[in-house]
Amino acid sequence: MIEFFFDCSSPWTYLAFHNIQPLAKELGAAITWRPILVGGIFNTVNPSVYAQREKPVPLKARYMKKDLADWARSAGLAIKMPPTVFPVNSVKAMRGCLWLGQDMVPFATSVFETYWGEDKDISQDAVLAEICRKVGIDEQKFFAGIAEQGIKDQLKANTEEVMARGGFGSPTIFVNKTDMYFGNDRLPLIREALQRSNASAA
């Protein structure tokens, strides 16, 4: 079983979200999608992200941009880094994922593609409404749903849970509850973990 804690505002999460689905299908692993707010994580346990943005190491920043482009090409995804609005307030999009429950994948996919591929500001209601129409969600119900206190509380609880379990960013991925992995480039290790799990269950 895979738990995928994620925030659509992260470029590496865009890649991992896309790449983990065929991997899980191939190995017969169910994915539980767990929306979070990565800004809450950075504020609480990983403020070094902000320091790195304020004073980037030029050589490292240049390589990171190339690395991201290489991974995006490998996944067949369009990505613009940085987008025009970066960082972006993803709270409404992530509440939307939570409100949709395990049916969130088409919506989350469209949020990722709209922000990272089309360079549109996913903090804007008009952009979220356009995404809703694209994937067949009633936009009035959507905006009413994401305003519910229970949804707000659950997003905060998910964010606190992943930190309590050792997470410090997005995506944070768990295999069988306790085996934690961080980032898109750990997917080969996740594959091996799932294969070991399948072998021990056989």
PDB file of C-alpha atoms in Angstrom:
ATOM      1  CA  MET A   1       0.000   0.000   0.000  1.00  0.00           C
ATOM      2  CA  ILE A   2       1.226   3.468  -0.954  1.00  0.00           C
ATOM      3  CA  GLU A   3       0.383   6.709   0.829  1.00  0.00           C
ATOM      4  CA  PHE A   4       1.175   9.773  -1.258  1.00  0.00           C
ATOM      5  CA  PHE A   5       1.276  13.037   0.695  1.00  0.00           C
ATOM      6  CA  PHE A   6       1.337  15.882  -1.819  1.00  0.00           C
ATOM      7  CA  ASP A   7       0.874  19.549  -2.650  1.00  0.00           C
ATOM      8  CA  CYS A   8       0.261  20.582  -6.278  1.00  0.00           C
ATOM      9  CA  SER A   9       2.510  23.632  -5.832  1.00  0.00           C
ATOM     10  CA  SER A  10       5.666  21.466  -5.997  1.00  0.00           C
ATOM     11  CA  PRO A  11       7.294  20.706  -9.388  1.00  0.00           C
ATOM     12  CA  TRP A  12       8.863  17.447  -8.186  1.00  0.00           C
ATOM     13  CA  THR A  13       5.458  16.370  -6.907  1.00  0.00           C
ATOM     14  CA  TYR A  14       3.985  16.982 -10.369  1.00  0.00           C
ATOM     15  CA  LEU A  15       6.501  14.493 -11.749  1.00  0.00           C
ATOM     16  CA  ALA A  16       6.065  11.932  -8.964  1.00  0.00           C
ATOM     17  CA  PHE A  17       2.251  12.125  -9.109  1.00  0.00           C
ATOM     18  CA  HIS A  18       2.416  11.290 -12.816  1.00  0.00           C
ATOM     19  CA  ASN A  19       5.095   8.617 -12.516  1.00  0.00           C
ATOM     20  CA  ILE A  20       3.863   6.687  -9.495  1.00  0.00           C
ATOM     21  CA  GLN A  21       0.476   5.793 -10.989  1.00  0.00           C
ATOM     22  CA  PRO A  22       1.686   3.355 -13.680  1.00  0.00           C
ATOM     23  CA  LEU A  23       4.232   1.952 -11.224  1.00  0.00           C
ATOM     24  CA  ALA A  24       1.525   1.209  -8.652  1.00  0.00           C
ATOM     25  CA  LYS A  25      -0.742  -0.295 -11.296  1.00  0.00           C
ATOM     26  CA  GLU A  26       2.036  -2.543 -12.586  1.00  0.00           C
ATOM     27  CA  LEU A  27       2.814  -3.884  -9.113  1.00  0.00           C
ATOM     28  CA  GLY A  28      -0.791  -4.080  -7.891  1.00  0.00           C
ATOM     29  CA  ALA A  29      -0.375  -1.467  -5.151  1.00  0.00           C
ATOM     30  CA  ALA A  30      -3.253   0.753  -4.058  1.00  0.00           C
ATOM     31  CA  ILE A  31      -2.518   4.476  -3.656  1.00  0.00           C
ATOM     32  CA  THR A  32      -4.084   6.524  -0.881  1.00  0.00           C
ATOM     33  CA  TRP A  33      -3.850  10.187  -1.888  1.00  0.00           C
ATOM     34  CA  ARG A  34      -3.152  12.531   1.069  1.00  0.00           C
ATOM     35  CA  PRO A  35      -3.350  16.269   0.248  1.00  0.00           C
ATOM     36  CA  ILE A  36      -1.216  18.569   2.417  1.00  0.00           C
ATOM     37  CA  LEU A  37       0.036  22.167   2.515  1.00  0.00           C
ATOM     38  CA  VAL A  38       3.769  22.104   1.959  1.00  0.00           C
ATOM     39  CA  GLY A  39       4.114  25.718   3.100  1.00  0.00           C
ATOM     40  CA  GLY A  40       2.942  24.618   6.538  1.00  0.00           C
ATOM     41  CA  ILE A  41       5.692  22.005   6.578  1.00  0.00           C
ATOM     42  CA  PHE A  42       8.378  24.508   5.529  1.00  0.00           C
ATOM     43  CA  ASN A  43       7.210  26.982   8.190  1.00  0.00           C
ATOM     44  CA  THR A  44       7.285  24.316  10.908  1.00  0.00           C
ATOM     45  CA  VAL A  45      10.182  21.945  10.219  1.00  0.00           C
ATOM     46  CA  ASN A  46      12.023  22.968   7.038  1.00  0.00           C
ATOM     47  CA  PRO A  47      12.628  26.751   6.857  1.00  0.00           C
ATOM     48  CA  SER A  48      15.866  26.131   4.937  1.00  0.00           C
ATOM     49  CA  VAL A  49      13.736  26.068   1.760  1.00  0.00           C
ATOM     50  CA  TYR A  50      13.010  29.783   2.205  1.00  0.00           C
ATOM     51  CA  ALA A  51      16.665  30.586   2.880  1.00  0.00           C
ATOM     52  CA  GLN A  52      17.637  28.743  -0.297  1.00  0.00           C
ATOM     53  CA  ARG A  53      15.109  30.777  -2.321  1.00  0.00           C
ATOM     54  CA  GLU A  54      16.361  34.062  -0.863  1.00  0.00           C
ATOM     55  CA  LYS A  55      20.038  33.286  -1.414  1.00  0.00           C
ATOM     56  CA  PRO A  56      20.297  30.587  -4.097  1.00  0.00           C
ATOM     57  CA  VAL A  57      23.654  29.047  -4.963  1.00  0.00           C
ATOM     58  CA  PRO A  58      23.864  29.991  -8.688  1.00  0.00           C
ATOM     59  CA  LEU A  59      25.560  26.793  -9.872  1.00  0.00           C
ATOM     60  CA  LYS A  60      23.167  24.598  -7.900  1.00  0.00           C
ATOM     61  CA  ALA A  61      20.108  26.581  -9.069  1.00  0.00           C
ATOM     62  CA  ARG A  62      21.189  26.300 -12.698  1.00  0.00           C
ATOM     63  CA  TYR A  63      21.665  22.547 -12.380  1.00  0.00           C
ATOM     64  CA  MET A  64      18.332  22.107 -10.583  1.00  0.00           C
ATOM     65  CA  LYS A  65      16.560  23.782 -13.509  1.00  0.00           C
ATOM     66  CA  LYS A  66      18.278  21.393 -15.950  1.00  0.00           C
ATOM     67  CA  ASP A  67      17.555  18.405 -13.701  1.00  0.00           C
ATOM     68  CA  LEU A  68      13.861  19.281 -13.543  1.00  0.00           C
ATOM     69  CA  ALA A  69      13.719  19.687 -17.322  1.00  0.00           C
ATOM     70  CA  ASP A  70      15.424  16.315 -17.805  1.00  0.00           C
ATOM     71  CA  TRP A  71      12.958  14.547 -15.492  1.00  0.00           C
ATOM     72  CA  ALA A  72       9.999  16.284 -17.157  1.00  0.00           C
ATOM     73  CA  ARG A  73      11.219  15.200 -20.586  1.00  0.00           C
ATOM     74  CA  SER A  74      11.621  11.638 -19.317  1.00  0.00           C
ATOM     75  CA  ALA A  75       8.018  11.695 -18.035  1.00  0.00           C
ATOM     76  CA  GLY A  76       6.655  13.316 -21.203  1.00  0.00           C
ATOM     77  CA  LEU A  77       5.409  16.351 -19.257  1.00  0.00           C
ATOM     78  CA  ALA A  78       5.490  20.051 -20.075  1.00  0.00           C
ATOM     79  CA  ILE A  79       6.899  22.140 -17.227  1.00  0.00           C
ATOM     80  CA  LYS A  80       7.769  25.821 -16.813  1.00  0.00           C
ATOM     81  CA  MET A  81      10.159  26.604 -13.986  1.00  0.00           C
ATOM     82  CA  PRO A  82       9.648  28.996 -12.418  1.00  0.00           C
ATOM     83  CA  PRO A  83       6.018  29.696 -13.277  1.00  0.00           C
ATOM     84  CA  THR A  84       4.949  33.354 -13.475  1.00  0.00           C
ATOM     85  CA  VAL A  85       3.442  33.078  -9.970  1.00  0.00           C
ATOM     86  CA  PHE A  86       5.873  31.204  -7.714  1.00  0.00           C
ATOM     87  CA  PRO A  87       5.469  30.156  -5.017  1.00  0.00           C
ATOM     88  CA  VAL A  88       1.707  29.869  -5.399  1.00  0.00           C
ATOM     89  CA  ASN A  89      -1.035  29.678  -2.763  1.00  0.00           C
ATOM     90  CA  SER A  90      -2.421  26.193  -3.363  1.00  0.00           C
ATOM     91  CA  VAL A  91      -4.740  26.010  -0.344  1.00  0.00           C
ATOM     92  CA  LYS A  92      -8.013  26.054  -2.321  1.00  0.00           C
ATOM     93  CA  ALA A  93      -6.739  23.483  -4.829  1.00  0.00           C
ATOM     94  CA  MET A  94      -5.586  21.177  -2.048  1.00  0.00           C
ATOM     95  CA  ARG A  95      -8.869  21.558  -0.166  1.00  0.00           C
ATOM     96  CA  GLY A  96     -10.546  20.667  -3.456  1.00  0.00           C
ATOM     97  CA  CYS A  97      -8.513  17.467  -3.708  1.00  0.00           C
ATOM     98  CA  LEU A  98      -9.511  16.579  -0.179  1.00  0.00           C
ATOM     99  CA  TRP A  99     -13.197  17.352  -0.782  1.00  0.00           C
ATOM    100  CA  LEU A 100     -13.195  15.048  -3.831  1.00  0.00           C
ATOM    101  CA  GLY A 101     -11.731  12.160  -1.812  1.00  0.00           C
ATOM    102  CA  GLN A 102     -10.286   9.230  -3.740  1.00  0.00           C
ATOM    103  CA  ASP A 103     -11.964  10.600  -6.899  1.00  0.00           C
ATOM    104  CA  MET A 104      -9.508  13.498  -6.847  1.00  0.00           C
ATOM    105  CA  VAL A 105      -7.056  12.192  -9.463  1.00  0.00           C
ATOM    106  CA  PRO A 106      -8.560  13.858 -12.603  1.00  0.00           C
ATOM    107  CA  PHE A 107      -8.891  17.161 -10.731  1.00  0.00           C
ATOM    108  CA  ALA A 108      -5.392  16.999  -9.217  1.00  0.00           C
ATOM    109  CA  THR A 109      -3.932  16.044 -12.606  1.00  0.00           C
ATOM    110  CA  SER A 110      -5.579  19.077 -14.177  1.00  0.00           C
ATOM    111  CA  VAL A 111      -4.371  21.350 -11.357  1.00  0.00           C
ATOM    112  CA  PHE A 112      -0.786  20.166 -11.881  1.00  0.00           C
ATOM    113  CA  GLU A 113      -0.989  20.571 -15.659  1.00  0.00           C
ATOM    114  CA  THR A 114      -2.695  23.961 -15.450  1.00  0.00           C
ATOM    115  CA  TYR A 115      -0.067  25.367 -13.099  1.00  0.00           C
ATOM    116  CA  TRP A 116       3.144  23.696 -14.270  1.00  0.00           C
ATOM    117  CA  GLY A 117       2.293  23.118 -17.934  1.00  0.00           C
ATOM    118  CA  GLU A 118       0.042  26.079 -18.802  1.00  0.00           C
ATOM    119  CA  ASP A 119       1.503  28.614 -16.325  1.00  0.00           C
ATOM    120  CA  LYS A 120      -1.870  29.646 -14.860  1.00  0.00           C
ATOM    121  CA  ASP A 121      -2.319  30.853 -11.283  1.00  0.00           C
ATOM    122  CA  ILE A 122      -4.152  28.067  -9.427  1.00  0.00           C
ATOM    123  CA  SER A 123      -4.827  30.347  -6.455  1.00  0.00           C
ATOM    124  CA  GLN A 124      -7.441  32.166  -8.537  1.00  0.00           C
ATOM    125  CA  ASP A 125     -11.109  31.119  -8.337  1.00  0.00           C
ATOM    126  CA  ALA A 126     -11.559  31.651 -12.083  1.00  0.00           C
ATOM    127  CA  VAL A 127      -8.743  29.190 -12.843  1.00  0.00           C
ATOM    128  CA  LEU A 128     -10.119  26.612 -10.390  1.00  0.00           C
ATOM    129  CA  ALA A 129     -13.599  27.031 -11.911  1.00  0.00           C
ATOM    130  CA  GLU A 130     -12.117  26.397 -15.360  1.00  0.00           C
ATOM    131  CA  ILE A 131     -10.463  23.207 -14.040  1.00  0.00           C
ATOM    132  CA  CYS A 132     -13.779  22.081 -12.516  1.00  0.00           C
ATOM    133  CA  ARG A 133     -15.551  22.520 -15.856  1.00  0.00           C
ATOM    134  CA  LYS A 134     -12.770  20.681 -17.648  1.00  0.00           C
ATOM    135  CA  VAL A 135     -13.070  17.585 -15.447  1.00  0.00           C
ATOM    136  CA  GLY A 136     -16.845  17.644 -14.964  1.00  0.00           C
ATOM    137  CA  ILE A 137     -17.150  18.984 -11.407  1.00  0.00           C
ATOM    138  CA  ASP A 138     -20.018  21.275 -10.394  1.00  0.00           C
ATOM    139  CA  GLU A 139     -18.116  24.463  -9.565  1.00  0.00           C
ATOM    140  CA  GLN A 140     -20.733  25.810  -7.140  1.00  0.00           C
ATOM    141  CA  LYS A 141     -20.636  22.587  -5.126  1.00  0.00           C
ATOM    142  CA  PHE A 142     -16.835  22.686  -5.324  1.00  0.00           C
ATOM    143  CA  PHE A 143     -16.503  26.170  -3.833  1.00  0.00           C
ATOM    144  CA  ALA A 144     -19.095  25.385  -1.166  1.00  0.00           C
ATOM    145  CA  GLY A 145     -17.278  22.139  -0.344  1.00  0.00           C
ATOM    146  CA  ILE A 146     -13.829  23.676   0.067  1.00  0.00           C
ATOM    147  CA  ALA A 147     -15.275  26.272   2.458  1.00  0.00           C
ATOM    148  CA  GLU A 148     -16.443  23.569   4.895  1.00  0.00           C
ATOM    149  CA  GLN A 149     -14.636  23.664   8.229  1.00  0.00           C
ATOM    150  CA  GLY A 150     -14.193  19.891   8.216  1.00  0.00           C
ATOM    151  CA  ILE A 151     -12.218  20.072   4.953  1.00  0.00           C
ATOM    152  CA  LYS A 152     -10.007  22.865   6.294  1.00  0.00           C
ATOM    153  CA  ASP A 153      -9.383  20.890   9.484  1.00  0.00           C
ATOM    154  CA  GLN A 154      -8.550  17.684   7.587  1.00  0.00           C
ATOM    155  CA  LEU A 155      -5.987  19.440   5.379  1.00  0.00           C
ATOM    156  CA  LYS A 156      -4.280  20.798   8.483  1.00  0.00           C
ATOM    157  CA  ALA A 157      -4.447  17.357  10.126  1.00  0.00           C
ATOM    158  CA  ASN A 158      -2.867  15.669   7.079  1.00  0.00           C
ATOM    159  CA  THR A 159      -0.051  18.243   7.113  1.00  0.00           C
ATOM    160  CA  GLU A 160       0.581  17.702  10.819  1.00  0.00           C
ATOM    161  CA  GLU A 161       0.433  13.923  10.388  1.00  0.00           C
ATOM    162  CA  VAL A 162       3.096  13.760   7.692  1.00  0.00           C
ATOM    163  CA  MET A 163       5.457  15.857   9.832  1.00  0.00           C
ATOM    164  CA  ALA A 164       4.783  13.634  12.848  1.00  0.00           C
ATOM    165  CA  ARG A 165       5.740  10.651  10.699  1.00  0.00           C
ATOM    166  CA  GLY A 166       9.030  12.237   9.606  1.00  0.00           C
ATOM    167  CA  GLY A 167       8.074  14.132   6.448  1.00  0.00           C
ATOM    168  CA  PHE A 168       9.672  17.480   5.575  1.00  0.00           C
ATOM    169  CA  GLY A 169       8.313  18.273   2.094  1.00  0.00           C
ATOM    170  CA  SER A 170       6.291  17.159  -0.924  1.00  0.00           C
ATOM    171  CA  PRO A 171       5.938  14.494  -2.133  1.00  0.00           C
ATOM    172  CA  THR A 172       6.364  12.313   0.935  1.00  0.00           C
ATOM    173  CA  ILE A 173       5.553   8.704   0.122  1.00  0.00           C
ATOM    174  CA  PHE A 174       5.080   5.771   2.488  1.00  0.00           C
ATOM    175  CA  VAL A 175       5.090   2.106   1.549  1.00  0.00           C
ATOM    176  CA  ASN A 176       3.235  -0.079   4.059  1.00  0.00           C
ATOM    177  CA  LYS A 177       2.852   2.742   6.611  1.00  0.00           C
ATOM    178  CA  THR A 178       6.419   3.055   7.896  1.00  0.00           C
ATOM    179  CA  ASP A 179       8.819   2.948   4.920  1.00  0.00           C
ATOM    180  CA  MET A 180       9.238   6.625   3.921  1.00  0.00           C
ATOM    181  CA  TYR A 181      10.547   8.068   0.630  1.00  0.00           C
ATOM    182  CA  PHE A 182      10.862  11.684  -0.492  1.00  0.00           C
ATOM    183  CA  GLY A 183      10.785  13.028  -4.025  1.00  0.00           C
ATOM    184  CA  ASN A 184      10.315  11.889  -7.602  1.00  0.00           C
ATOM    185  CA  ASP A 185      13.801  10.420  -7.962  1.00  0.00           C
ATOM    186  CA  ARG A 186      13.133   7.818  -5.240  1.00  0.00           C
ATOM    187  CA  LEU A 187      10.624   5.930  -7.394  1.00  0.00           C
ATOM    188  CA  PRO A 188      13.148   3.192  -8.340  1.00  0.00           C
ATOM    189  CA  LEU A 189      13.586   2.529  -4.600  1.00  0.00           C
ATOM    190  CA  ILE A 190       9.804   2.494  -4.133  1.00  0.00           C
ATOM    191  CA  ARG A 191       9.580  -0.063  -6.938  1.00  0.00           C
ATOM    192  CA  GLU A 192      12.071  -2.286  -5.107  1.00  0.00           C
ATOM    193  CA  ALA A 193      10.197  -1.860  -1.808  1.00  0.00           C
ATOM    194  CA  LEU A 194       6.918  -2.894  -3.446  1.00  0.00           C
ATOM    195  CA  GLN A 195       8.587  -5.867  -5.107  1.00  0.00           C
ATOM    196  CA  ARG A 196       9.999  -6.979  -1.732  1.00  0.00           C
ATOM    197  CA  SER A 197       6.571  -6.573  -0.157  1.00  0.00           C
ATOM    198  CA  ASN A 198       4.918  -8.593  -2.919  1.00  0.00           C
ATOM    199  CA  ALA A 199       7.536 -11.328  -2.617  1.00  0.00           C
ATOM    200  CA  SER A 200       7.091 -11.635   1.151  1.00  0.00           C
ATOM    201  CA  ALA A 201       3.307 -11.812   0.752  1.00  0.00           C
ATOM    202  CA  ALA A 202       3.517 -14.540  -1.897  1.00  0.00           C
TER     203      ALA A 202
END
